[in-house]
XYZ file of C-alpha atoms in Angstrom:
439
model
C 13.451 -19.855 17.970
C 12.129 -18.176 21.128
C 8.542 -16.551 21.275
C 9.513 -13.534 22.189
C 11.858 -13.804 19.405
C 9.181 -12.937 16.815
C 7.715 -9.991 18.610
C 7.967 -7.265 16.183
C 11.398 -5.223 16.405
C 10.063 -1.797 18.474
C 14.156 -0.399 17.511
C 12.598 2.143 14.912
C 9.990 3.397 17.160
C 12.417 3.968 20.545
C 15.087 5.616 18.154
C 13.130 8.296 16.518
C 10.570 10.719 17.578
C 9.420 11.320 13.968
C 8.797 8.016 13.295
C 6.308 7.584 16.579
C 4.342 10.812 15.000
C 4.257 9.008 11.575
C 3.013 5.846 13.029
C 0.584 7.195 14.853
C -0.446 9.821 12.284
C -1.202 6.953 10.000
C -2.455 4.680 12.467
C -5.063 7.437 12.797
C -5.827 8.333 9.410
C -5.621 4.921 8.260
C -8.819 3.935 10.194
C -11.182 6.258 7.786
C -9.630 5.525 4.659
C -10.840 1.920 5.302
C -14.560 2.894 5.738
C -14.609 4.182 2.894
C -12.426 1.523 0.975
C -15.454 -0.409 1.899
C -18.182 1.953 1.676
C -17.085 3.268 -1.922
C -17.667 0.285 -3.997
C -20.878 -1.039 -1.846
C -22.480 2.374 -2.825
C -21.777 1.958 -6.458
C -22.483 -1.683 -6.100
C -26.247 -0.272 -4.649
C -26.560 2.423 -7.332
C -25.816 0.144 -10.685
C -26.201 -3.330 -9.631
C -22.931 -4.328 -12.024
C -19.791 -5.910 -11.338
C -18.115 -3.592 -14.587
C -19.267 -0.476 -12.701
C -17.254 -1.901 -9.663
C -14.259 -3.083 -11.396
C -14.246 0.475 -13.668
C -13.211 1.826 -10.276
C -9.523 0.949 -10.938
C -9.923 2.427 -14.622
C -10.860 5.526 -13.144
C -7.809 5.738 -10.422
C -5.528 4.366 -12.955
C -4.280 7.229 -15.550
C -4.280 9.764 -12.031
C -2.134 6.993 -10.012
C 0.404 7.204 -12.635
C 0.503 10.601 -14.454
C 0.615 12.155 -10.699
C 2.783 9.409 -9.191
C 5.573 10.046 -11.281
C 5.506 13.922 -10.501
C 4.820 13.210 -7.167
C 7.978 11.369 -6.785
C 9.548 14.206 -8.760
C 8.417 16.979 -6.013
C 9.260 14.912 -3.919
C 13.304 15.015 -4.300
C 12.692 18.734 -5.329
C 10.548 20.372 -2.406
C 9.830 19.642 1.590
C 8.156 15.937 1.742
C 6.536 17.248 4.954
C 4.884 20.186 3.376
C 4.066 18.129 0.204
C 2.180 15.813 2.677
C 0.121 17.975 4.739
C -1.491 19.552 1.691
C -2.142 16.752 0.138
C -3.498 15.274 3.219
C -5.484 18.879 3.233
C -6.802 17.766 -0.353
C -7.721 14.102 0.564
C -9.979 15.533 3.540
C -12.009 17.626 0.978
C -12.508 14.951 -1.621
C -13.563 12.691 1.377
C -16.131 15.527 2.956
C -17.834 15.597 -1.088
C -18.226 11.974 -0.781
C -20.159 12.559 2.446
C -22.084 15.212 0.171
C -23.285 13.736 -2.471
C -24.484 10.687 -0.141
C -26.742 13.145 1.685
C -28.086 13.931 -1.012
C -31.738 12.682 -1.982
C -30.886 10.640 -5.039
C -26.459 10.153 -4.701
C -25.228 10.610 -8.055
C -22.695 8.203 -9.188
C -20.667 10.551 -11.163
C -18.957 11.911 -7.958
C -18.280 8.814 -7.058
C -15.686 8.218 -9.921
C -14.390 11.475 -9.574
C -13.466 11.259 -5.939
C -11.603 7.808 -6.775
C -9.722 9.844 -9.561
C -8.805 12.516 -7.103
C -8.219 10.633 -4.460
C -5.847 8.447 -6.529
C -4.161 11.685 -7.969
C -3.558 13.321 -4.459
C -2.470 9.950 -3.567
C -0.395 9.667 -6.165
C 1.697 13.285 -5.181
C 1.742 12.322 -1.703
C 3.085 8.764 -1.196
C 6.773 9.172 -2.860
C 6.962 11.867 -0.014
C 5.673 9.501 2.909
C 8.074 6.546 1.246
C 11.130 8.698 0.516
C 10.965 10.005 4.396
C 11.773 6.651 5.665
C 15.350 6.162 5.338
C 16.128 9.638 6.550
C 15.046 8.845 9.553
C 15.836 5.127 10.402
C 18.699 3.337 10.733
C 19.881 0.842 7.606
C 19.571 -1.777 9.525
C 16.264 -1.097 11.210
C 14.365 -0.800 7.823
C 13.401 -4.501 7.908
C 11.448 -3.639 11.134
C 10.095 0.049 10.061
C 8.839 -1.772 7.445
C 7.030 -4.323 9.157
C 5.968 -2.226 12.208
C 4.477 0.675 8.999
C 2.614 -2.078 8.085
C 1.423 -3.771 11.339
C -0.031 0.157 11.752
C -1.753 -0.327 8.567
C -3.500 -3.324 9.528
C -4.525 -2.639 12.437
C -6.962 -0.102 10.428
C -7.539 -2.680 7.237
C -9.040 -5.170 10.370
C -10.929 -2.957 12.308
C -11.956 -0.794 9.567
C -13.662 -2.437 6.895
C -15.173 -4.783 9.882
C -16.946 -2.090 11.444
C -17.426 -0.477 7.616
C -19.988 -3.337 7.538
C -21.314 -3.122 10.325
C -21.643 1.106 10.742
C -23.132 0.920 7.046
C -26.283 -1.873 8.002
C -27.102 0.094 11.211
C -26.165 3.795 10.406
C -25.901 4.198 6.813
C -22.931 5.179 4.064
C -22.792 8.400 5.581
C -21.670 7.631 8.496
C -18.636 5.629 7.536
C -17.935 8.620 5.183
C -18.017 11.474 8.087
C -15.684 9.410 9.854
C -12.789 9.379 7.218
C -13.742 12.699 7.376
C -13.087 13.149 11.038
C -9.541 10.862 10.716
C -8.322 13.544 8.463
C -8.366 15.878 11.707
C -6.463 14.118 13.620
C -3.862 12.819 11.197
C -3.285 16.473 11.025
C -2.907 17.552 14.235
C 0.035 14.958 14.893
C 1.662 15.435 11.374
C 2.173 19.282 11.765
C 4.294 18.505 14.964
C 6.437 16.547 12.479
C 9.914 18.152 11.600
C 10.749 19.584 8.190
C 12.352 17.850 5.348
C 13.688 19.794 3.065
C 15.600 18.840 -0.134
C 18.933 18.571 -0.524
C 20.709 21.736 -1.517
C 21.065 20.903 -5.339
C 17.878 19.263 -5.800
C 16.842 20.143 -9.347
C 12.947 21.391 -10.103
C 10.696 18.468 -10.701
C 10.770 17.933 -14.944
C 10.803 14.915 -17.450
C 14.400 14.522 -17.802
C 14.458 14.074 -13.612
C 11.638 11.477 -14.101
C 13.215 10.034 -16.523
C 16.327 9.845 -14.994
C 15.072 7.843 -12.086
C 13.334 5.467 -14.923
C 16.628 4.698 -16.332
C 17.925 3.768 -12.928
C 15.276 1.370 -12.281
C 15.481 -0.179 -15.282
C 19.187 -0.677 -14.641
C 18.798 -2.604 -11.454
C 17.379 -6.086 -12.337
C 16.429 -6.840 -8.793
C 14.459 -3.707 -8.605
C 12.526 -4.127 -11.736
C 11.803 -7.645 -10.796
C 10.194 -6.885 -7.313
C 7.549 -4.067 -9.705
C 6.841 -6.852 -12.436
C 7.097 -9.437 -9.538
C 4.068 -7.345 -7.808
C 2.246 -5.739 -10.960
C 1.521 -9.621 -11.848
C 0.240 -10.953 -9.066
C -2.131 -7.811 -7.951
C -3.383 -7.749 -11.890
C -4.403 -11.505 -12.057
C -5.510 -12.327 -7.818
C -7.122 -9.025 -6.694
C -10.359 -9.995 -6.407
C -11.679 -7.019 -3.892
C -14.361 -5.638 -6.411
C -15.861 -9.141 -6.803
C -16.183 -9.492 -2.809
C -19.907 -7.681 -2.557
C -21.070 -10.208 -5.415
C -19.495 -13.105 -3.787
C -20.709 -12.480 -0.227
C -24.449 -12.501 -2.186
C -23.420 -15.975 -4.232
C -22.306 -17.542 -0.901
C -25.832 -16.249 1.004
C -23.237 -14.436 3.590
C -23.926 -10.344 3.069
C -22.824 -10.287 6.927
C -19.363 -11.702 5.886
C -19.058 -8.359 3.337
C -16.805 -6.542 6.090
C -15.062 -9.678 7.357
C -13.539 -10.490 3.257
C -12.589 -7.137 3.219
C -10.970 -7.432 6.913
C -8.992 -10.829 6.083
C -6.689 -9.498 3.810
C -4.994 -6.816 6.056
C -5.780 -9.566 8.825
C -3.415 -12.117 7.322
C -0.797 -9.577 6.937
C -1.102 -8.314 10.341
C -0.421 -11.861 11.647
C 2.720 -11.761 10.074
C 3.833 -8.134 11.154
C 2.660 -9.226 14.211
C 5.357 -11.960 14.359
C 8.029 -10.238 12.202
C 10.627 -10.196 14.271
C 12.647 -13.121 11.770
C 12.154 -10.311 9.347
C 16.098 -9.067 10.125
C 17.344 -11.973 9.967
C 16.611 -12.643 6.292
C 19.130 -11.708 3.477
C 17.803 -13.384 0.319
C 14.883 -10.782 -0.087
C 14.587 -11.418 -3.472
C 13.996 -15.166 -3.392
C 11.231 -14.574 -0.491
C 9.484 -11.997 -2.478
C 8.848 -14.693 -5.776
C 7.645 -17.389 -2.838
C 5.098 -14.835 -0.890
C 3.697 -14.002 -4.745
C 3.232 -17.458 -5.315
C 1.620 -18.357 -2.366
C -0.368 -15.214 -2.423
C -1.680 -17.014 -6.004
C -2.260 -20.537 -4.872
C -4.296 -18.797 -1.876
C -6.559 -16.523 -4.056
C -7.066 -20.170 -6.254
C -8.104 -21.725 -3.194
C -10.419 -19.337 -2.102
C -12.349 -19.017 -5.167
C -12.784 -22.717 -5.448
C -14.254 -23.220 -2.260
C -17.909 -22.869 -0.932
C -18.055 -22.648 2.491
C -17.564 -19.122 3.435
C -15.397 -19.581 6.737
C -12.887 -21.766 4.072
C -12.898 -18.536 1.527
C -12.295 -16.503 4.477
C -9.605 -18.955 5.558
C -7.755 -18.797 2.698
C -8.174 -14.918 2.148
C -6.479 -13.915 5.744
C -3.647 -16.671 3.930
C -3.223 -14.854 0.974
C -3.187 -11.567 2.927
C 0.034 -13.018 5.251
C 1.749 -13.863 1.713
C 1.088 -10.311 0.900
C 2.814 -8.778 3.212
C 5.958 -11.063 3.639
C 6.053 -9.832 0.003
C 5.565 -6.400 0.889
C 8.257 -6.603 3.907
C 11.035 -7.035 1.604
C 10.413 -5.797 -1.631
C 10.300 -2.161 0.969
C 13.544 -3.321 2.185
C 15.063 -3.815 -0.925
C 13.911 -0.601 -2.235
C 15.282 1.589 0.973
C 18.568 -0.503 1.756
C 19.815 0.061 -2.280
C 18.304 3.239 -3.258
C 20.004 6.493 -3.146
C 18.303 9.371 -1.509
C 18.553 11.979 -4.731
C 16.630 9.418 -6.324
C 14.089 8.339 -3.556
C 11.032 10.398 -4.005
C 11.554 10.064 -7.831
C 11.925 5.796 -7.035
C 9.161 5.975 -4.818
C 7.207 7.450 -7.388
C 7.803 4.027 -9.406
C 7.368 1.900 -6.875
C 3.769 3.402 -6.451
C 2.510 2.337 -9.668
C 4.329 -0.610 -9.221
C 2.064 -1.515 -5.718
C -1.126 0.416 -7.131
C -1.057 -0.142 -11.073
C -1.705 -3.800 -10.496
C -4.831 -3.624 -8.218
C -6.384 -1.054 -9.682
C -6.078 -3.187 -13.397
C -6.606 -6.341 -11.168
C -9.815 -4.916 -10.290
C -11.071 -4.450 -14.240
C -10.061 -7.765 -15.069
C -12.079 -9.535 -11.851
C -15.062 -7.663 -13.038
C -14.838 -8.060 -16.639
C -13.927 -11.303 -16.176
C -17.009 -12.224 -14.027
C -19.284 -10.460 -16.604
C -17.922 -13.227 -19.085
C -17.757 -16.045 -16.900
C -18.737 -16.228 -13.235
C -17.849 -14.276 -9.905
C -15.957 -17.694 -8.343
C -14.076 -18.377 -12.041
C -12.652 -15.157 -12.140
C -11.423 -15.413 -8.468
C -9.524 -18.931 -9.070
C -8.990 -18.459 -12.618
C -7.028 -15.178 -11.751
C -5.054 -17.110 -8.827
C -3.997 -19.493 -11.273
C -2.585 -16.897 -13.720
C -0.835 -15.510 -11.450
C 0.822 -18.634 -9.655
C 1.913 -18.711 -13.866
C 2.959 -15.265 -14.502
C 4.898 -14.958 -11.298
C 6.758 -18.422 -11.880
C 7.885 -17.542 -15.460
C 8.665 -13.544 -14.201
C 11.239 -15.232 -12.110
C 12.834 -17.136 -14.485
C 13.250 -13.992 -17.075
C 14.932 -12.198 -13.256
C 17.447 -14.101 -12.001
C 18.864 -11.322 -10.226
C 16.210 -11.066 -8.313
C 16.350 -14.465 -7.270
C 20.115 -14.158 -6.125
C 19.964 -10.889 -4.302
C 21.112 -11.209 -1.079
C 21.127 -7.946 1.018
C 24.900 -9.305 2.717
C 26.539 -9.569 -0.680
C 24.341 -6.505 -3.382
C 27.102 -3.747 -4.194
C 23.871 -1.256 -3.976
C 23.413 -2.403 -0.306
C 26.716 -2.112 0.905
C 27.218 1.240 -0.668
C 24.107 2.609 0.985
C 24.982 1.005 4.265
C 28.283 2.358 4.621
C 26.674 5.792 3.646
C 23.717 5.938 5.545
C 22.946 9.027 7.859
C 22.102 8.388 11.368
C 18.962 9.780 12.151
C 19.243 13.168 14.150
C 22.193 14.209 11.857
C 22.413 16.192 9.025
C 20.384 14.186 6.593
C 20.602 15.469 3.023
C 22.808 18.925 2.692
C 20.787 21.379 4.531
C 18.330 18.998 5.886
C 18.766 18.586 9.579
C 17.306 16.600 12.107
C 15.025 14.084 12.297
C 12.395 13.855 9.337
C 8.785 12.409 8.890
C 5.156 12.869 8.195
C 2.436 10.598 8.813
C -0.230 10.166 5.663
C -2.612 8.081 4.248
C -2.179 4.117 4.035
């Protein structure tokens, strides 16, 4: 295989204009909502000293993530997506700007803290169905592999750069400043996503309600492969996300400098591999590759807890971080190569919780689980459970195991029904379709 051969696959971005404005909407955007990824838990961290308090975080986001999710998904197939996403990116700029607030304050409060993660992960949840379901409107079946990877290549561009110079902006210039910054991103993510083309529903969408939601439930639950790639992903994010323990173990290691850089290798890893994702198209047995990136993503995490020498846990984080997003490559092309568009926004309202239910419960168990133990056993104990959980996950799935994208009734159907972008999308949607977000 050819260097230039694993260059990523620019086809999306040439093809359509609406894509370019959601790349570089969220390229934008993207940037602040790492600061404060970073600068959220380090303040909390500061204010109670305790890794519970950290790990609560994901409590907190949790019952939001899924109770809005699921409607989000819902308004989703029933309204404009691009509409749905500027307010909520409206909504996310506010919550952001009261973080910047309360920090000015004399004595920060850590109430508002936990209520601008439960906002944030209830706007969230209404907005990212919308950003999700947009993406096969506008992109060719068979460029989804490389929307996919070039999405996320945009998203770790910000998950390096942003958490490093989180560290760095928040030892020289305080929390504040990494907060007015998100603020700032907001802008600008903005500005590009109200050039962005409408996307309306299709013509007999129904209203958003609990027999829609449900409806899409059923389907998922229907489609083996599909259910497998959520369980696949809830598993390993609940047992190997060890993000909240990351300011305790950059104190246990005697490396607070290396706070920013563990934060950094994760979306580093995984920008490696977007950067180099031009095999991506070439694969067929999604499936199978998903189950191997989860397990590697385990053994990685195990690895990195064991070890003491912090360029070796940093080593094995940017790792884990590459198995990451192989996994995330093709569980998204799964989802948008087999799922119909009625159901998208209702699907990508699952999928959500799938991606953001397990981190956010990953990130109580790595706390609680330090409390009990230590900060290093519940970093390699987790990767071990979930090298376990994921193994016996695929046994119980063997459908996911044998999709393959060349042979999957659900993938030829939607192939030989797929819209070119620039025509008439869904009834009286026409034209090309996007919105850029956050991450």
């Amino acid at each position: 295989m050819s260097p230039r051969a694993l260059l990523p696959d620019l086809a999306p971005w040439r093809s359509s204009r609406d894509f370019r404005l959601l790349w570089s909407a969220g390229l934008v955007t993207v940037f602040g909502s790492f600061l404060t990824f970073v600068a959220l838990p380090l303040q909390l961290k500061e204010l109670t000293g305790s890794t519970v308090a950290v790990g609560a975080l994901g409590v907190v986001e949790l019952g939001p993530l899924i109770v809005f999710g699921l409607y989000g998904g819902a308004l989703a197939d029933a309204m404009d997506r691009r509409k749905l996403i500027l307010w909520s990116e409206v909504a996310l700029g506010l919550i952001a700007l009261g973080l910047l607030g309360n920090t000015l304050l004399p004595q920060p409060m850590v109430w508002p803290l936990y209520a601008a993660a439960a906002l944030t992960s209830a706007v969230t949840g209404v907005q990212r169905p919308a950003l999700d379901a947009i993406v096969p409107r506008i992109i060719a079946h068979d460029q989804l592999s490389a929307a996919a990877a070039l999405n996320s290549l945009r998203w770790q561009v910000g998950g390096v750069a942003g958490p490093a110079l989180a560290g760095l902006l928040i030892a020289y210039a305080g929390l504040e400043t990494a907060y007015a910054l998100d603020v700032f991103s907001f802008a600008g993510s903005l500005v590009l996503s109200w050039r962005i083309a409408p996307s309306p529903p299709a013509h007999d969408a129904r209203p958003p309600s609990l027999s829609g939601i449900a409806e899409g439930a059923r389907y998922a639950w229907s489609r083996k492969e599909l259910l497998g790639t959520y369980t696949i992903d809830i598993a390993a994010m609940l047992f190997a996300f060890p993000l909240a323990l990351f300011p305790f173990l950059a104190d246990q290691l005697d490396a607070q400098w290396a706070l920013g850089l563990m934060y950094a290798s994760l979306p580093f890893g995984s920008m490696l591999v977007s950067g180099t994702s031009g095999w991506a198209s070439r694969v067929h047995r999604h499936g199978l590759a998903v189950v191997l990136a989860a397990l590697g993503w385990g053994a990685a995490v195990t690895v990195a807890g064991l070890v003491d020498n912090v360029w070796l846990v940093l080593l094995f984080l940017t790792l884990s971080g590459s198995c990451d997003m192989v996994s995330g490559i093709f569980r998204s092309t799964m989802w948008n190569q087999t799922i119909p568009d009625e159901l998208r926004g209702r699907l990508a309202g699952i999928e959500l919780l799938s991606f953001s239910a397990g981190p956010h419960l990953g990130q109580l168990r790595a706390g609680g689980m330090a409390s009990l133990t230590s900060v290093r056993t519940s970093v390699w104990a987790g990767g071990l459970m979930c090298v376990a959980g994921v193994g016996l996950l695929a046994l119980a799935l063997p459908k996911l195991i044998s999709y393959d994208s060349r042979t999957n009734e659900h993938a030829l159907a939607k192939r030989g029904g797929h819209v070119v972008p620039g025509e008439d999308a869904v009834g009286s949607a026409g034209g090309d379709a996007a919105a850029g977000g956050r991450p």
